[in-house]
PDB file of C-alpha atoms in Angstrom:
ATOM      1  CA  UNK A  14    -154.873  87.974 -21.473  1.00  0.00           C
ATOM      2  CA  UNK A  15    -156.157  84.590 -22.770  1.00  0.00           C
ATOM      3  CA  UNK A  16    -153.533  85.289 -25.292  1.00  0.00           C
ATOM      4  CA  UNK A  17    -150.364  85.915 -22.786  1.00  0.00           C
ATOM      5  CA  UNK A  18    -151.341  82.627 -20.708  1.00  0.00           C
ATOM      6  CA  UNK A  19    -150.942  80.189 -23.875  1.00  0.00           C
ATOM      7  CA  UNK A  20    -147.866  82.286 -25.410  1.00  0.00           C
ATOM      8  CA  UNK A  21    -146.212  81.577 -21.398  1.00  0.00           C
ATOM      9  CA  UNK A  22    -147.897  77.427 -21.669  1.00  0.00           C
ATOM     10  CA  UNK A  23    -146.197  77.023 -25.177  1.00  0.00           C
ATOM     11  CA  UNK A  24    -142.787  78.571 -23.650  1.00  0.00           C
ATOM     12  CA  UNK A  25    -142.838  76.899 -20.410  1.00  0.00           C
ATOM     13  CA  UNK A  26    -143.371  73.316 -22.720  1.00  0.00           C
ATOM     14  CA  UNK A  27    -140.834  74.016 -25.328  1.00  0.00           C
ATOM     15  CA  UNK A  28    -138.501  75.021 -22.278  1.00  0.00           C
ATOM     16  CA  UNK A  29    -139.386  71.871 -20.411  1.00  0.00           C
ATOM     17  CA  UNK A  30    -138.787  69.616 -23.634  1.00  0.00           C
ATOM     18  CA  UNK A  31    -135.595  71.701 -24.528  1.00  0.00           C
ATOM     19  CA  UNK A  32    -133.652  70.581 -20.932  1.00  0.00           C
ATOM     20  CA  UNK A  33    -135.029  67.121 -21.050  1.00  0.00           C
ATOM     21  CA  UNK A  34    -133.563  66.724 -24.487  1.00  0.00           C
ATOM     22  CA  UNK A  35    -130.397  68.478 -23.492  1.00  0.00           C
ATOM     23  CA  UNK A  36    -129.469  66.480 -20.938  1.00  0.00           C
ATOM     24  CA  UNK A  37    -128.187  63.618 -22.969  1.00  0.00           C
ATOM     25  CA  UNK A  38    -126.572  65.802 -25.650  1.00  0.00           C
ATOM     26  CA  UNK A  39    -124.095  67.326 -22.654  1.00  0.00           C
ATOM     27  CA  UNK A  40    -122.942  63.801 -22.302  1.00  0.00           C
ATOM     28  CA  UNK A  41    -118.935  63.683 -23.615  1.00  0.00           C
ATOM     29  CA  UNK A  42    -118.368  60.172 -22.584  1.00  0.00           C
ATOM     30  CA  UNK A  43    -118.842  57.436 -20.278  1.00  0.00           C
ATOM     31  CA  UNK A  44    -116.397  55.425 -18.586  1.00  0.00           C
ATOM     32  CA  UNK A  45    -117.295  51.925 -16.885  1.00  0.00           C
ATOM     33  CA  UNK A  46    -114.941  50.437 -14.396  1.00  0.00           C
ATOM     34  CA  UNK A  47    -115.839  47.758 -12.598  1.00  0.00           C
ATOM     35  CA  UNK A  48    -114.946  43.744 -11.458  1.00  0.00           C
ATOM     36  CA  UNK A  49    -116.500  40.944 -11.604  1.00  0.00           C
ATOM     37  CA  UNK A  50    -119.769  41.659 -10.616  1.00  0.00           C
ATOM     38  CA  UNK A  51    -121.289  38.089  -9.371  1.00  0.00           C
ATOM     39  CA  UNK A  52    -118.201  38.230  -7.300  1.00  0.00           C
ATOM     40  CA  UNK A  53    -118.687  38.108  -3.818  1.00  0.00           C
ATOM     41  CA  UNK A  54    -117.249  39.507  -0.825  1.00  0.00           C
ATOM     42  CA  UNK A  55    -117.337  39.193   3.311  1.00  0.00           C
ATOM     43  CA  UNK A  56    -119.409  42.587   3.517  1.00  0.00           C
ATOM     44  CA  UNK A  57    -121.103  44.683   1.685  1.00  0.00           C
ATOM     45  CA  UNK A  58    -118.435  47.131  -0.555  1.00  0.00           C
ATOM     46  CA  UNK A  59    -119.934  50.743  -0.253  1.00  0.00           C
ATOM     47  CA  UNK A  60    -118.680  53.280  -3.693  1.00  0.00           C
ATOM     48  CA  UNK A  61    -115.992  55.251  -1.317  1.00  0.00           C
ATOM     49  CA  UNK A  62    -113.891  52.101  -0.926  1.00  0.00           C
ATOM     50  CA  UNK A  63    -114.715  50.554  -4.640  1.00  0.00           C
ATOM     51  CA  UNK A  64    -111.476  51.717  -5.917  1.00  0.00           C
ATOM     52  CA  UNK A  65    -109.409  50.370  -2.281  1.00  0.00           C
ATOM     53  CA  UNK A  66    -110.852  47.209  -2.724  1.00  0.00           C
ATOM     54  CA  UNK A  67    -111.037  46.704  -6.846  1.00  0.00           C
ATOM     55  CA  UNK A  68    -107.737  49.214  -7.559  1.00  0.00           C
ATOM     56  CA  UNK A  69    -107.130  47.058 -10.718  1.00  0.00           C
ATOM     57  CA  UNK A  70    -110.864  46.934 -12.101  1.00  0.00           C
ATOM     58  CA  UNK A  71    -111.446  46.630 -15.775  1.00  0.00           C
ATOM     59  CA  UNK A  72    -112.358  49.601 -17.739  1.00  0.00           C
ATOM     60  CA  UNK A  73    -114.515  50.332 -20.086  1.00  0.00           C
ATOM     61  CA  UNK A  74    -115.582  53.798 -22.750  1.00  0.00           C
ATOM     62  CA  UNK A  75    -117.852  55.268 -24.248  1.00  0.00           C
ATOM     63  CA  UNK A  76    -117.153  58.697 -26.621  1.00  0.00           C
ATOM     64  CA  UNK A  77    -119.275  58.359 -29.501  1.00  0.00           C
ATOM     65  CA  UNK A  78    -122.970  59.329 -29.553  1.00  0.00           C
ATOM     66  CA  UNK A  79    -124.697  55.540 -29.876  1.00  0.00           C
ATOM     67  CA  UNK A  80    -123.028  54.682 -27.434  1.00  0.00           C
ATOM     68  CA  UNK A  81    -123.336  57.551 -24.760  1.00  0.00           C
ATOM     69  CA  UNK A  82    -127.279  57.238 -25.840  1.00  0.00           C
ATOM     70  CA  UNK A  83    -127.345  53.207 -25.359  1.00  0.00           C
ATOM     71  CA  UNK A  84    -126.200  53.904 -21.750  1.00  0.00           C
ATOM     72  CA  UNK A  85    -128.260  57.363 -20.741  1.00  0.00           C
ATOM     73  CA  UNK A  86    -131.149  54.862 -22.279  1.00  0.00           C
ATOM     74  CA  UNK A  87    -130.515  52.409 -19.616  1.00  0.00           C
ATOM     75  CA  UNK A  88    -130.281  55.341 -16.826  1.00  0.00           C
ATOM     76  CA  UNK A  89    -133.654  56.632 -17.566  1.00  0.00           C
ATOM     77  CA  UNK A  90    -136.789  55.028 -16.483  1.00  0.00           C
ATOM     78  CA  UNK A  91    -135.346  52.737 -13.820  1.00  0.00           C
ATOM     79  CA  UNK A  92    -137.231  51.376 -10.655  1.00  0.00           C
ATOM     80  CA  UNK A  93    -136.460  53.367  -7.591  1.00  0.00           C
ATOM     81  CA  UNK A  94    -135.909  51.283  -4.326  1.00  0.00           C
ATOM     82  CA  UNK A  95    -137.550  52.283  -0.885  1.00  0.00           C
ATOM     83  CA  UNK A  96    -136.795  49.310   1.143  1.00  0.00           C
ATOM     84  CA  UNK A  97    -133.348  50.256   2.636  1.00  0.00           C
ATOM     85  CA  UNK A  98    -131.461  48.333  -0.237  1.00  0.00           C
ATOM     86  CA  UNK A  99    -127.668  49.684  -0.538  1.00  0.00           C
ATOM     87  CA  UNK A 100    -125.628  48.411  -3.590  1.00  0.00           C
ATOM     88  CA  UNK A 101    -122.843  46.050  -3.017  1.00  0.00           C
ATOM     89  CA  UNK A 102    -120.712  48.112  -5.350  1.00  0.00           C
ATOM     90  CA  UNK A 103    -118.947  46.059  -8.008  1.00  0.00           C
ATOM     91  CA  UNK A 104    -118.514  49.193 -10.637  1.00  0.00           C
ATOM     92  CA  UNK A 105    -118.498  52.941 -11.432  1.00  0.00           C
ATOM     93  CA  UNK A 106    -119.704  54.652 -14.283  1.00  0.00           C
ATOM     94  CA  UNK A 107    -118.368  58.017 -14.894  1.00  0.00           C
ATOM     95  CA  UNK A 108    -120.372  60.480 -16.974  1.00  0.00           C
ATOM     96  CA  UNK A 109    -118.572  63.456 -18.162  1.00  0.00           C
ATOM     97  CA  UNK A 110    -120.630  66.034 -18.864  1.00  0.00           C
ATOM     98  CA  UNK A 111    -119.212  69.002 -21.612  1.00  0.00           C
ATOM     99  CA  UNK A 112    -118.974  71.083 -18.560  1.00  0.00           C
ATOM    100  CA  UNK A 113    -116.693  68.939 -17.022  1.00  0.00           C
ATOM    101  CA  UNK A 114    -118.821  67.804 -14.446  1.00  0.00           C
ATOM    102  CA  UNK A 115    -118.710  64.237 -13.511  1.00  0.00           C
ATOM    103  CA  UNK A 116    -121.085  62.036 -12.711  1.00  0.00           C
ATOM    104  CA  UNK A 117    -120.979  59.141 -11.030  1.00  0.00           C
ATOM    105  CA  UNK A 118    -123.335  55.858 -10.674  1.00  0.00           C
ATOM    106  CA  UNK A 119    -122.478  53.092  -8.200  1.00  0.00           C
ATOM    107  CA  UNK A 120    -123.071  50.014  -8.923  1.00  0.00           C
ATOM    108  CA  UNK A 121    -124.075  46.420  -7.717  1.00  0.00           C
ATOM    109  CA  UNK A 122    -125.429  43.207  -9.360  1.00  0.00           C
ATOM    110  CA  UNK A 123    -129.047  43.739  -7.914  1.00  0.00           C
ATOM    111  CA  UNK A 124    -129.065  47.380  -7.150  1.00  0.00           C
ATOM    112  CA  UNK A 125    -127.151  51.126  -7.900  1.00  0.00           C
ATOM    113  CA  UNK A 126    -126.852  54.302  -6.615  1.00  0.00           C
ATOM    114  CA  UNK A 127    -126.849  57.428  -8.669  1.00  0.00           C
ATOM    115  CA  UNK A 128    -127.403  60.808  -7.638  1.00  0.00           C
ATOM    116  CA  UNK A 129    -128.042  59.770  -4.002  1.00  0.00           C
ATOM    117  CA  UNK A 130    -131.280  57.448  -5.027  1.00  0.00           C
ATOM    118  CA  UNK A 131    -130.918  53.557  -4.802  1.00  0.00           C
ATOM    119  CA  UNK A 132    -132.425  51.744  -8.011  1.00  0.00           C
ATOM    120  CA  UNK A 133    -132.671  48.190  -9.130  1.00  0.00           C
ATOM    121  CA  UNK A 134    -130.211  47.428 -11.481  1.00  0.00           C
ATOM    122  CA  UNK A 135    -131.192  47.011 -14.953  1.00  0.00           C
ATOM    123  CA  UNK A 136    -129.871  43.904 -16.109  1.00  0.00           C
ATOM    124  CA  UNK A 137    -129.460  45.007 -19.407  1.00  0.00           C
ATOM    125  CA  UNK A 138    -126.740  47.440 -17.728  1.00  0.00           C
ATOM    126  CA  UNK A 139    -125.082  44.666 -16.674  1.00  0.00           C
ATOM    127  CA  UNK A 140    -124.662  42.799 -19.886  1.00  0.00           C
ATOM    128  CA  UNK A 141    -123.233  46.018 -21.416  1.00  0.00           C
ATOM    129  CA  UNK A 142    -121.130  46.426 -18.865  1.00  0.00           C
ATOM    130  CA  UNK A 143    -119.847  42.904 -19.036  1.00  0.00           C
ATOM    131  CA  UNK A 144    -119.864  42.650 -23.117  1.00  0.00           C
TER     132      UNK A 144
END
């Protein structure tokens, strides 16, 4: 029995490692598209009118590996914010996964939104996004 129960612990941690791995390699490429982002508006611009207000944004890809990795980096790790923050979106990223899924992180100077949680904004985001 003892036996079974670290046989299932060493599968349930290789399984656990394996998807947390994974999850970058399923990455295809990244796509930034975005304005000015110091620039300021009359009102806050929420993600689902980015591309009414910005239709003309720069753009901005990623399809090799260092770079895909450089910006998943940057994704991981960040500060969560509970305060009622909302970006003032000034740029998209697009992941595309291999499955074809898409991804997609809203962006703001001082805070984004990706997968329906609000995080500061690393700034080091912002420089790539800007380079």
């Amino acid at each position: 029995m003892k036996k079974l129960n670290i046989l299932l612990l060493v599968i349930a941690s290789f399984v656990a490692c394996k998807s947390k791995t994974s999850s970058n390699d399923d990455v295809q490429s990244i796509k930034f598209k975005f304005t000015e982002l110091g620039r300021e508006t009359q009102f806050r611009i929420t993600c689902d009118k980015f591309d009414y207000y910005f239709p003309e944004g720069k753009e901005k890809n990623f399809n090799k590996k260092p770079g895909i990795d450089s910006v998943m980096q940057l994704l991981t790790g960040m500060k969560m914010v509970s305060d009622g923050t909302e970006p003032d979106v000034r740029g998209k990223i697009y992941i595309t996964r291999t499955t074809k899924t898409v991804d997609t992180v809203c962006v703001g100077a001082k805070a984004l939104s990706y997968k329906g949680t609000t995080y500061e904004t690393p700034q080091e985001l912002l420089v790539l996004i800007q380079k």
